[in-house]
Short mmCIF file of C-alpha atoms (C1' of nucleotides) in Angstrom, two decimals:
data_model
loop_
_atom_site.label_atom_id
_atom_site.label_comp_id
_atom_site.label_asym_id
_atom_site.label_seq_id
_atom_site.Cartn_x
_atom_site.Cartn_y
_atom_site.Cartn_z
CA UNK A 339 -17.81 -7.27 5.38
CA UNK A 340 -21.14 -5.98 7.10
CA UNK A 341 -20.04 -3.86 9.89
CA UNK A 342 -22.93 -2.96 12.39
CA UNK A 343 -23.20 0.50 13.95
CA UNK A 344 -21.57 -0.61 17.18
CA UNK A 345 -18.70 -1.97 15.30
CA UNK A 346 -17.68 0.75 13.37
CA UNK A 347 -16.34 3.88 14.01
CA UNK A 348 -17.80 6.05 11.27
CA UNK A 349 -18.99 6.39 7.70
CA UNK A 350 -16.08 7.62 5.47
CA UNK A 351 -16.84 8.68 1.47
CA UNK A 352 -13.31 8.83 -0.44
CA UNK A 353 -13.11 11.05 -3.26
CA UNK A 354 -10.03 10.85 -5.51
CA UNK A 355 -9.45 10.28 -9.28
CA UNK A 356 -6.48 8.34 -8.91
CA UNK A 357 -7.58 5.03 -8.31
CA UNK A 358 -4.37 4.16 -6.68
CA UNK A 359 -4.79 6.85 -4.04
CA UNK A 360 -8.51 6.05 -3.37
CA UNK A 361 -7.36 2.28 -2.54
CA UNK A 362 -4.67 2.95 -0.18
CA UNK A 363 -7.14 5.48 1.52
CA UNK A 364 -9.82 3.10 1.38
CA UNK A 365 -8.09 -0.07 2.63
CA UNK A 366 -6.16 1.82 5.67
CA UNK A 367 -9.59 3.13 6.54
CA UNK A 368 -11.51 -0.22 6.87
CA UNK A 369 -8.69 -1.68 8.23
CA UNK A 370 -9.32 0.99 11.05
CA UNK A 371 -12.99 -0.04 11.24
CA UNK A 372 -14.19 2.56 9.45
CA UNK A 373 -17.27 1.99 7.04
CA UNK A 374 -16.04 3.44 3.62
CA UNK A 375 -17.35 4.13 0.08
CA UNK A 376 -15.48 5.80 -2.86
CA UNK A 377 -16.26 8.01 -5.94
CA UNK A 378 -13.84 8.87 -8.74
CA UNK A 379 -14.82 12.41 -9.42
CA UNK A 380 -16.97 15.03 -7.99
CA UNK A 381 -20.49 14.32 -9.64
CA UNK A 382 -20.39 10.76 -8.11
CA UNK A 383 -19.33 12.44 -4.88
CA UNK A 384 -22.32 14.39 -4.59
CA UNK A 385 -24.32 11.28 -5.45
CA UNK A 386 -22.66 9.26 -2.70
CA UNK A 387 -23.07 11.87 -0.11
CA UNK A 388 -26.91 11.61 -0.60
CA UNK A 389 -27.16 7.76 -0.67
CA UNK A 390 -24.26 6.51 1.65
CA UNK A 391 -24.61 9.74 4.20
CA UNK A 392 -20.80 9.79 5.17
CA UNK A 393 -19.85 11.23 8.55
CA UNK A 394 -16.85 12.68 6.83
CA UNK A 395 -15.42 13.23 3.45
CA UNK A 396 -11.84 13.08 2.28
CA UNK A 397 -11.65 14.88 -0.90
CA UNK A 398 -8.96 15.42 -3.33
CA UNK A 399 -9.21 19.15 -4.31
CA UNK A 400 -7.54 18.50 -8.19
CA UNK A 401 -9.87 16.62 -9.96
CA UNK A 402 -11.45 16.79 -13.66
CA UNK A 403 -14.69 18.09 -13.82
CA UNK A 404 -15.97 19.33 -10.63
CA UNK A 405 -12.99 19.75 -8.06
CA UNK A 406 -12.89 19.50 -4.62
CA UNK A 407 -13.62 23.04 -3.87
CA UNK A 408 -16.71 22.84 -5.99
CA UNK A 409 -17.94 19.88 -4.46
CA UNK A 410 -17.71 21.50 -0.88
CA UNK A 411 -19.30 24.53 -2.43
CA UNK A 412 -22.37 22.77 -3.89
CA UNK A 413 -22.67 20.60 -0.38
CA UNK A 414 -22.61 24.03 1.48
CA UNK A 415 -25.51 25.49 -0.82
CA UNK A 416 -27.37 22.04 0.43
CA UNK A 417 -26.38 23.34 3.86
CA UNK A 418 -24.79 19.85 4.32
CA UNK A 419 -22.43 20.08 7.01
CA UNK A 420 -20.44 16.98 6.99
CA UNK A 421 -17.06 17.79 7.49
CA UNK A 422 -14.25 17.19 4.94
CA UNK A 423 -10.70 16.31 4.91
CA UNK A 424 -8.93 17.73 1.71
CA UNK A 425 -6.12 16.70 -0.04
CA UNK A 426 -3.96 18.75 -1.99
CA UNK A 427 -0.84 18.91 -4.16
CA UNK A 428 2.27 20.16 -2.02
CA UNK A 429 2.69 22.86 -4.76
CA UNK A 430 -0.89 24.03 -4.11
CA UNK A 431 -0.53 27.93 -3.48
CA UNK A 432 -1.67 29.26 -0.41
CA UNK A 433 -4.16 31.22 -1.24
CA UNK A 434 -5.95 28.09 -2.31
CA UNK A 435 -5.78 26.56 0.61
CA UNK A 436 -6.51 29.76 2.96
CA UNK A 437 -10.30 29.18 4.82
CA UNK A 438 -10.17 25.32 4.70
CA UNK A 439 -10.14 25.09 8.19
CA UNK A 440 -12.44 27.62 9.37
CA UNK A 441 -15.29 25.21 10.09
CA UNK A 442 -14.23 21.51 11.14
CA UNK A 443 -12.46 20.75 7.87
CA UNK A 444 -9.12 20.31 7.45
CA UNK A 445 -6.64 19.71 4.57
CA UNK A 446 -3.26 17.24 4.00
CA UNK A 447 -0.89 17.65 1.42
CA UNK A 448 0.23 14.59 -0.85
CA UNK A 449 1.62 12.33 -0.39
CA UNK A 450 1.11 11.90 3.10
CA UNK A 451 1.82 9.11 5.27
CA UNK A 452 -1.35 6.43 6.41
CA UNK A 453 -0.94 7.06 9.97
CA UNK A 454 -1.24 10.92 9.70
CA UNK A 455 -4.36 10.32 7.62
CA UNK A 456 -6.28 8.15 10.39
CA UNK A 457 -5.09 10.33 13.16
CA UNK A 458 -6.31 13.57 11.07
CA UNK A 459 -9.51 11.80 10.18
CA UNK A 460 -9.81 10.63 14.08
CA UNK A 461 -9.29 14.44 15.23
CA UNK A 462 -12.02 15.90 12.67
CA UNK A 463 -14.62 13.07 13.87
CA UNK A 464 -13.79 13.87 17.49
CA UNK A 465 -14.32 17.34 17.08
CA UNK A 466 -17.45 17.29 15.42
CA UNK A 467 -18.57 15.08 18.03
CA UNK A 468 -19.67 12.64 15.39
CA UNK A 469 -17.82 9.78 16.81
CA UNK A 470 -17.51 8.11 20.13
CA UNK A 471 -13.74 7.83 19.91
CA UNK A 472 -12.02 8.37 23.03
CA UNK A 473 -9.71 11.07 23.47
CA UNK A 474 -6.69 10.95 21.68
CA UNK A 475 -4.18 10.08 24.00
CA UNK A 476 -2.35 6.80 23.60
CA UNK A 477 -1.12 5.23 26.50
CA UNK A 478 1.19 1.98 26.76
CA UNK A 479 2.71 1.05 30.07
CA UNK A 480 4.82 4.25 31.27
CA UNK A 481 4.29 5.98 27.87
CA UNK A 482 1.82 8.67 26.85
CA UNK A 483 1.26 10.22 23.55
CA UNK A 484 -0.98 13.19 22.99
CA UNK A 485 -1.86 13.62 19.29
CA UNK A 486 -3.57 17.18 20.00
CA UNK A 487 -0.60 18.79 21.54
CA UNK A 488 1.88 16.39 20.08
CA UNK A 489 3.73 15.91 23.38
CA UNK A 490 5.04 12.47 24.54
CA UNK A 491 5.67 11.41 28.22
CA UNK A 492 7.79 8.50 29.30
CA UNK A 493 7.18 8.36 33.25
CA UNK A 494 6.04 11.89 33.50
CA UNK A 495 8.82 12.89 31.77
CA UNK A 496 8.38 14.80 28.63
CA UNK A 497 10.17 14.09 25.49
CA UNK A 498 10.77 15.76 22.43
CA UNK A 499 10.60 14.22 19.18
CA UNK A 500 10.64 15.16 15.62
CA UNK A 501 7.81 14.58 13.26
CA UNK A 502 8.79 11.39 11.79
CA UNK A 503 10.26 10.25 15.27
CA UNK A 504 6.41 11.14 16.49
CA UNK A 505 4.62 9.38 13.62
CA UNK A 506 6.85 6.24 14.49
CA UNK A 507 6.18 5.98 18.02
CA UNK A 508 2.62 6.71 17.11
CA UNK A 509 1.94 3.87 14.96
CA UNK A 510 3.82 1.34 17.26
CA UNK A 511 1.66 2.75 20.36
CA UNK A 512 -1.58 2.04 18.36
CA UNK A 513 -0.19 -1.73 17.76
CA UNK A 514 1.30 -2.48 21.16
CA UNK A 515 2.89 -5.98 21.63
CA UNK A 516 2.31 -6.69 18.27
CA UNK A 517 5.33 -7.35 15.76
CA UNK A 518 5.23 -5.20 12.93
CA UNK A 519 7.21 -5.65 9.71
CA UNK A 520 9.61 -3.26 8.14
CA UNK A 521 7.82 -3.23 5.15
CA UNK A 522 4.31 -2.48 7.46
CA UNK A 523 6.00 0.33 9.32
CA UNK A 524 7.50 2.01 6.47
CA UNK A 525 4.25 1.67 4.65
CA UNK A 526 2.38 3.53 7.71
CA UNK A 527 4.86 6.01 8.90
CA UNK A 528 6.71 7.23 5.82
CA UNK A 529 4.83 9.08 2.95
CA UNK A 530 3.19 6.23 0.64
CA UNK A 531 5.49 7.20 -2.31
CA UNK A 532 8.36 7.16 -0.19
CA UNK A 533 11.20 5.48 -2.55
CA UNK A 534 14.37 5.69 -0.68
CA UNK A 535 16.87 3.46 1.54
CA UNK A 536 15.13 1.09 3.82
CA UNK A 537 17.23 1.56 6.64
CA UNK A 538 16.29 5.18 7.50
CA UNK A 539 13.77 2.96 9.62
CA UNK A 540 16.53 1.39 11.44
CA UNK A 541 18.19 4.94 12.15
CA UNK A 542 14.82 6.19 13.39
CA UNK A 543 14.43 3.15 15.79
CA UNK A 544 18.05 3.95 16.74
CA UNK A 545 16.54 7.82 17.58
CA UNK A 546 13.56 6.86 19.10
CA UNK A 547 15.21 4.32 21.46
CA UNK A 548 18.25 7.05 22.54
CA UNK A 549 15.50 9.42 23.64
CA UNK A 550 13.08 6.74 25.06
CA UNK A 551 15.41 4.75 27.42
CA UNK A 552 16.57 7.85 29.37
CA UNK A 553 13.72 7.01 31.60
CA UNK A 554 13.60 3.22 31.76
CA UNK A 555 14.33 0.11 30.07
CA UNK A 556 13.61 -0.07 26.56
CA UNK A 557 10.35 -1.06 24.69
CA UNK A 558 11.10 -0.99 21.52
CA UNK A 559 12.21 -5.08 20.91
CA UNK A 560 13.84 -5.84 17.55
CA UNK A 561 12.37 -9.23 15.96
CA UNK A 562 15.34 -10.27 14.18
CA UNK A 563 14.60 -10.78 10.81
CA UNK A 564 10.71 -9.59 10.64
CA UNK A 565 10.27 -6.07 12.48
CA UNK A 566 9.85 -4.27 15.85
CA UNK A 567 7.77 -4.53 18.49
CA UNK A 568 6.88 -2.54 21.33
CA UNK A 569 6.48 -4.20 24.62
CA UNK A 570 8.38 -4.59 27.46
CA UNK A 571 11.85 -6.45 27.37
CA UNK A 572 12.15 -10.11 28.48
CA UNK A 573 12.51 -10.54 32.41
CA UNK B 108 -26.49 17.73 13.26
CA UNK B 109 -29.23 18.16 16.31
CA UNK B 110 -28.08 20.64 18.90
CA UNK B 111 -29.94 20.42 22.04
CA UNK B 112 -30.67 23.73 24.20
CA UNK B 113 -27.99 22.46 26.60
CA UNK B 114 -24.95 22.08 23.96
CA UNK B 115 -25.39 25.22 21.88
CA UNK B 116 -24.51 28.63 23.19
CA UNK B 117 -27.00 30.72 21.14
CA UNK B 118 -28.88 30.85 18.41
CA UNK B 119 -27.69 33.03 15.37
CA UNK B 120 -28.95 34.56 12.11
CA UNK B 121 -26.73 35.47 9.70
CA UNK B 122 -27.90 37.41 6.87
CA UNK B 123 -25.79 38.12 3.98
CA UNK B 124 -26.23 38.28 -0.05
CA UNK B 125 -23.00 37.00 -0.45
CA UNK B 126 -22.94 32.93 -0.52
CA UNK B 127 -19.53 32.88 0.17
CA UNK B 128 -19.33 35.15 3.46
CA UNK B 129 -22.54 33.84 4.87
CA UNK B 130 -20.34 30.54 4.41
CA UNK B 131 -17.67 31.67 6.46
CA UNK B 132 -19.34 32.95 9.16
CA UNK B 133 -21.96 29.77 9.03
CA UNK B 134 -19.17 27.16 9.63
CA UNK B 135 -17.08 29.59 12.17
CA UNK B 136 -20.29 29.73 14.24
CA UNK B 137 -21.31 25.91 13.81
CA UNK B 138 -17.75 24.88 14.76
CA UNK B 139 -18.18 27.18 17.96
CA UNK B 140 -21.14 25.32 18.95
CA UNK B 141 -23.80 28.25 17.84
CA UNK B 142 -26.96 27.16 16.23
CA UNK B 143 -27.20 28.98 12.80
CA UNK B 144 -29.58 30.10 10.39
CA UNK B 145 -29.25 31.76 7.16
CA UNK B 146 -30.83 34.34 5.17
CA UNK B 147 -29.48 36.02 1.72
CA UNK B 148 -31.81 39.38 1.75
CA UNK B 149 -33.80 41.56 3.86
CA UNK B 150 -37.11 40.27 3.38
CA UNK B 151 -35.94 36.78 4.08
CA UNK B 152 -34.33 37.86 7.27
CA UNK B 153 -37.39 39.05 8.26
CA UNK B 154 -39.20 35.86 7.99
CA UNK B 155 -36.28 34.13 9.90
CA UNK B 156 -36.74 36.17 12.82
CA UNK B 157 -39.92 35.10 13.31
CA UNK B 158 -39.41 31.59 12.49
CA UNK B 159 -35.87 30.66 13.98
CA UNK B 160 -36.41 33.36 16.67
CA UNK B 161 -32.48 34.13 17.13
CA UNK B 162 -30.70 35.20 19.63
CA UNK B 163 -28.52 37.91 17.80
CA UNK B 164 -28.59 38.48 14.14
CA UNK B 165 -25.14 39.03 12.14
CA UNK B 166 -26.60 41.48 9.29
CA UNK B 167 -24.77 42.90 6.45
CA UNK B 168 -25.50 46.63 5.53
CA UNK B 169 -25.07 46.26 2.12
CA UNK B 170 -28.03 44.38 0.23
CA UNK B 171 -29.88 44.50 -2.80
CA UNK B 172 -33.63 45.38 -1.85
CA UNK B 173 -34.24 45.54 1.93
CA UNK B 174 -30.90 46.64 3.36
CA UNK B 175 -29.33 46.02 6.93
CA UNK B 176 -30.52 49.35 8.03
CA UNK B 177 -33.98 49.19 6.72
CA UNK B 178 -34.25 45.26 8.36
CA UNK B 179 -32.90 46.85 11.66
CA UNK B 180 -35.93 49.68 11.53
CA UNK B 181 -38.57 47.09 10.78
CA UNK B 182 -37.36 45.11 13.67
CA UNK B 183 -37.47 48.02 15.87
CA UNK B 184 -40.68 49.18 15.07
CA UNK B 185 -42.27 45.62 15.54
CA UNK B 186 -40.36 46.03 19.02
CA UNK B 187 -37.92 43.26 18.35
CA UNK B 188 -34.93 43.93 20.30
CA UNK B 189 -32.78 41.21 19.22
CA UNK B 190 -29.47 42.69 19.18
CA UNK B 191 -27.49 43.07 16.01
CA UNK B 192 -23.87 42.77 14.69
CA UNK B 193 -23.89 44.89 11.47
CA UNK B 194 -21.34 44.12 8.65
CA UNK B 195 -20.35 46.98 6.55
CA UNK B 196 -17.74 47.60 3.90
CA UNK B 197 -14.20 49.24 5.05
CA UNK B 198 -15.49 52.63 3.30
CA UNK B 199 -19.19 52.63 4.63
CA UNK B 200 -19.11 56.54 5.89
CA UNK B 201 -19.10 57.73 8.95
CA UNK B 202 -22.79 59.02 9.26
CA UNK B 203 -24.34 56.02 8.01
CA UNK B 204 -22.53 53.78 11.12
CA UNK B 205 -23.34 56.38 13.66
CA UNK B 206 -25.98 55.57 15.82
CA UNK B 207 -25.25 51.47 15.06
CA UNK B 208 -23.96 50.95 18.28
CA UNK B 209 -26.67 52.90 20.39
CA UNK B 210 -28.74 49.50 21.51
CA UNK B 211 -26.57 46.60 22.50
CA UNK B 212 -25.55 46.43 18.52
CA UNK B 213 -21.92 46.84 17.20
CA UNK B 214 -20.52 46.38 13.61
CA UNK B 215 -17.48 45.10 12.28
CA UNK B 216 -15.84 46.32 8.77
CA UNK B 217 -15.25 43.60 6.01
CA UNK B 218 -13.11 42.16 5.63
CA UNK B 219 -12.22 40.70 9.26
CA UNK B 220 -11.13 37.70 11.19
CA UNK B 221 -13.05 35.20 12.13
CA UNK B 222 -11.74 35.17 15.84
CA UNK B 223 -12.59 38.59 15.85
CA UNK B 224 -16.21 37.88 14.84
CA UNK B 225 -16.79 35.03 17.38
CA UNK B 226 -15.37 37.21 19.86
CA UNK B 227 -17.60 40.34 19.18
CA UNK B 228 -20.53 38.13 19.02
CA UNK B 229 -19.73 36.51 22.51
CA UNK B 230 -19.36 40.30 23.76
CA UNK B 231 -22.91 41.14 22.48
CA UNK B 232 -24.56 38.22 24.05
CA UNK B 233 -22.80 38.51 27.25
CA UNK B 234 -24.02 42.06 27.58
CA UNK B 235 -27.72 41.27 26.70
CA UNK B 236 -27.91 38.46 29.02
CA UNK B 237 -28.90 36.12 26.28
CA UNK B 238 -25.68 33.61 26.91
CA UNK B 239 -24.74 31.70 29.90
CA UNK B 240 -20.90 32.18 28.38
CA UNK B 241 -18.54 32.39 30.98
CA UNK B 242 -16.62 35.65 31.48
CA UNK B 243 -14.40 36.92 28.82
CA UNK B 244 -10.74 36.76 30.77
CA UNK B 245 -8.87 33.93 29.30
CA UNK B 246 -5.93 32.76 31.36
CA UNK B 247 -2.95 30.18 30.98
CA UNK B 248 -0.20 29.67 33.28
CA UNK B 249 0.55 33.34 34.26
CA UNK B 250 -0.95 34.78 31.08
CA UNK B 251 -3.96 36.66 31.54
CA UNK B 252 -6.00 38.64 28.68
CA UNK B 253 -9.29 40.59 28.87
CA UNK B 254 -11.22 40.65 25.75
CA UNK B 255 -13.36 43.74 27.24
CA UNK B 256 -10.45 45.82 27.99
CA UNK B 257 -7.69 43.89 25.55
CA UNK B 258 -5.37 44.08 28.36
CA UNK B 259 -2.98 41.38 28.58
CA UNK B 260 -0.92 40.76 31.60
CA UNK B 261 2.11 38.36 32.31
CA UNK B 262 2.66 37.71 35.77
CA UNK B 263 0.80 40.65 36.79
CA UNK B 264 2.64 42.82 34.42
CA UNK B 265 0.85 44.45 31.65
CA UNK B 266 1.94 43.93 28.11
CA UNK B 267 1.07 46.08 25.30
CA UNK B 268 0.11 44.40 22.27
CA UNK B 269 -0.89 45.71 18.76
CA UNK B 270 -4.09 44.75 17.27
CA UNK B 271 -2.78 41.51 15.35
CA UNK B 272 -0.23 40.56 17.90
CA UNK B 273 -3.88 40.50 20.40
CA UNK B 274 -5.74 38.80 18.07
CA UNK B 275 -2.79 36.06 17.70
CA UNK B 276 -2.22 35.46 21.37
CA UNK B 277 -6.20 35.06 21.67
CA UNK B 278 -6.17 32.64 19.40
CA UNK B 279 -3.59 30.64 21.14
CA UNK B 280 -4.81 31.05 24.26
CA UNK B 281 -7.84 30.00 23.16
CA UNK B 282 -6.87 26.34 22.47
CA UNK B 283 -3.83 26.38 25.03
CA UNK B 284 -1.38 23.32 24.47
CA UNK B 285 -3.09 22.18 21.34
CA UNK B 286 -0.45 22.76 18.18
CA UNK B 287 -2.16 24.90 15.26
CA UNK B 288 -1.08 24.68 12.32
CA UNK B 289 0.12 27.57 10.16
CA UNK B 290 -3.17 27.42 7.82
CA UNK B 291 -5.33 27.25 11.30
CA UNK B 292 -3.74 30.69 12.60
CA UNK B 293 -3.93 32.41 9.13
CA UNK B 294 -7.49 31.50 8.83
CA UNK B 295 -8.66 32.28 12.06
CA UNK B 296 -6.29 35.37 13.10
CA UNK B 297 -6.02 37.27 9.97
CA UNK B 298 -9.02 38.75 7.67
CA UNK B 299 -10.90 35.99 5.86
CA UNK B 300 -9.78 36.97 2.56
CA UNK B 301 -5.85 37.58 3.39
CA UNK B 302 -3.79 36.25 0.65
CA UNK B 303 -0.60 37.54 1.36
CA UNK B 304 2.74 35.87 2.54
CA UNK B 305 2.35 33.38 5.03
CA UNK B 306 5.72 34.31 6.72
CA UNK B 307 3.94 37.26 8.09
CA UNK B 308 2.79 34.58 10.87
CA UNK B 309 6.52 33.99 11.94
CA UNK B 310 6.88 37.64 12.19
CA UNK B 311 4.21 38.30 14.58
CA UNK B 312 5.08 35.26 16.60
CA UNK B 313 8.62 36.66 16.75
CA UNK B 314 7.00 40.11 17.88
CA UNK B 315 4.65 38.19 20.51
CA UNK B 316 7.61 36.18 21.61
CA UNK B 317 9.91 39.70 22.60
CA UNK B 318 7.08 41.09 24.31
CA UNK B 319 6.02 38.04 26.31
CA UNK B 320 9.07 36.61 27.46
CA UNK B 321 10.55 39.96 29.26
CA UNK B 322 8.65 38.36 32.27
CA UNK B 323 9.15 34.53 31.75
CA UNK B 324 10.37 31.62 29.81
CA UNK B 325 9.11 31.48 26.23
CA UNK B 326 5.36 30.06 25.93
CA UNK B 327 4.91 30.02 22.27
CA UNK B 328 7.02 27.00 21.37
CA UNK B 329 7.21 25.78 17.33
CA UNK B 330 6.51 22.53 16.42
CA UNK B 331 8.69 22.36 13.32
CA UNK B 332 6.90 21.15 10.31
CA UNK B 333 3.22 21.95 12.00
CA UNK B 334 3.03 24.81 13.33
CA UNK B 335 2.65 26.75 17.22
CA UNK B 336 1.60 26.06 20.11
CA UNK B 337 1.07 27.76 23.50
CA UNK B 338 2.68 25.66 26.41
CA UNK B 339 5.63 25.41 29.14
CA UNK B 340 8.82 24.72 27.49
CA UNK B 341 9.73 21.11 28.09
CA UNK B 342 12.25 20.75 31.05
"C1'" DA C 846 -0.93 66.87 3.53
"C1'" DA C 847 2.31 65.44 7.18
"C1'" DG C 848 3.51 62.08 10.68
"C1'" DG C 849 3.65 58.40 12.95
"C1'" DA C 850 2.11 53.53 14.29
"C1'" DA C 851 0.78 48.94 12.40
"C1'" DA C 852 1.11 45.64 8.92
"C1'" DT C 853 3.20 43.24 5.29
"C1'" DT C 854 7.24 41.88 2.69
"C1'" DC C 855 11.77 40.57 1.93
"C1'" DA C 856 16.25 38.30 2.34
"C1'" DG C 857 19.84 36.60 4.74
"C1'" DA C 858 21.41 33.82 8.76
"C1'" DC C 859 20.78 30.33 11.00
"C1'" DT C 860 18.76 25.92 12.87
"C1'" DC C 861 16.84 21.30 12.68
"C1'" DT C 862 15.28 17.46 10.42
"C1'" DT C 863 15.90 13.60 7.05
"C1'" DC C 864 18.31 10.33 4.52
"C1'" DT C 865 22.38 7.88 3.45
"C1'" DC C 866 26.54 5.33 4.18
"C1'" DA C 867 29.89 2.50 6.47
"C1'" DG C 868 31.92 0.31 9.93
"C1'" DG C 869 31.38 -2.56 14.05
"C1'" DA C 870 28.15 -5.19 17.05
"C1'" DA C 871 25.00 -8.57 17.80
"C1'" DA C 872 22.49 -12.82 16.63
"C1'" DC C 873 21.68 -16.70 14.21
"C1'" DT C 874 23.34 -21.01 11.32
"C1'" DC C 875 25.24 -24.90 11.07
"C1'" DG D 1129 33.04 -21.31 17.12
"C1'" DA D 1130 33.47 -19.79 12.71
"C1'" DG D 1131 31.04 -17.71 9.01
"C1'" DT D 1132 27.01 -15.37 7.49
"C1'" DT D 1133 23.46 -12.45 7.94
"C1'" DT D 1134 21.04 -8.66 10.20
"C1'" DC D 1135 21.05 -4.93 12.88
"C1'" DC D 1136 23.21 -0.50 15.47
"C1'" DT D 1137 24.60 3.83 15.62
"C1'" DG D 1138 27.47 7.78 14.56
"C1'" DA D 1139 28.89 11.04 10.94
"C1'" DG D 1140 27.60 14.05 7.72
"C1'" DA D 1141 25.70 16.06 3.70
"C1'" DA D 1142 21.80 18.35 1.76
"C1'" DG D 1143 17.65 20.39 2.21
"C1'" DA D 1144 13.84 22.34 4.58
"C1'" DG D 1145 12.13 25.19 7.85
"C1'" DT D 1146 12.35 29.32 10.85
"C1'" DC D 1147 13.93 33.21 12.74
"C1'" DT D 1148 14.73 38.23 12.90
"C1'" DG D 1149 16.38 42.78 11.44
"C1'" DA D 1150 14.57 46.11 8.11
"C1'" DA D 1151 12.69 48.12 4.42
"C1'" DT D 1152 8.53 49.10 2.31
"C1'" DT D 1153 3.44 49.63 2.31
"C1'" DT D 1154 -0.79 50.98 4.09
"C1'" DC D 1155 -3.84 52.86 7.26
"C1'" DC D 1156 -4.77 56.35 10.46
"C1'" DT D 1157 -4.30 60.64 13.20
"C1'" DT D 1158 -3.77 65.00 13.59
#
DNA sequence: AAGGAAATTCAGACTCTTCTCAGGAAACTC
DNA sequence: GAGTTTCCTGAGAAGAGTCTGAATTTCCTT
């Protein structure tokens, strides 16, 4: 698909030696209107930076050959200040990660949820002024959700949500009125390698309803046999 | 990225022969809307002063060839009075440092925290009248923090903070309501080469809360699994 | 060199989140 | 309306994350 400058949010280069991960990220980004290129190792990444001229790089730190840190260093030496979202293994030691957030950069630990990845990318682009994207505040009816402060309000009332509840609501709010299948929700909100009981989703919908419905009619409607949607209940 | 005169705070030349340090400083400055140029030694620095015309120079004193003192001396001989923030090793002897702060200049010992560096730069620029930057007083709700005097007040009551407590509170106050990750806080508030136990952050949050909460509700909220934010506790 | 303050490390207690499970409720099908 | 399927929600276990007091180390002052 060819996207013109007006249609696309930004150009993102995805660098990961695991094809599965690169694919997951790449598809998620394309679906969110980003223009995407991929590279499977550090050298390819450096080439792509010159050719593709990305606005942001999603960069795995653990790669054979030139690793993510080295790629970042080479770019800095070329005084190329493209912001980077580093991907690290969960057990990467603290001292390796330290320093990664000094500039506009940030990092995420694998495995992550796709929604969280997209959210982080948008934060970085917004801060670096490379995106025309609006404020991080999502609203639907009397619901408001702020990605920076992680605050949620219904009809002006603050609502405390746990991390998973927040991600779930954010996904629903970024697809208002659309019916989302259980599989879609699990794929986007839970970590990409989640292999547990799919019924967690029901539990979390229940949690969310309990917290949100205190201030108005239930907005999460069940579409039996399919999934859930965020919308006004029928008359 | 091209920044127009209106967008940028000031032009800063960073002179350090260690690329890692120069990178850290450069990234931090760019992220804080300064326009940055770098030089790796004294001669390059002198050239850049002519070409780049900085409003301030961050100048490492320990460099092979022309060192920081000599660079400063040459500039004085050219009657160039651009203010300088010298960087010295912690064990540089007193008599060498003495005299460094006579003009509008100042110095910091390595390693420093990124927030402290930015704060010092702003102080120097403000004093030398080369910055349009506002007053150094940060306020949020009933909290007040004065960067020049290092005084902190809550609801008018003075609060004694140690150095680290002050830097932590300053970072939180310069990002009010936003959730800051542990990594971000450590990167900005602690010295750039801090490689110790990340739990020190929790200890300092605990200290700060104890001191601040004497005069009102707790303003530092924990966002479990993410980090901390400065904001009003919810209803 | 001693004393004191600040910074850091550490360990245990504690809290909160996540996930699973199971019984019952609700919705759909025939 | 009975049977079947799907969904909801309370309870609880396991685990991760957090807080705080205290011990230790480092640094600075006298």
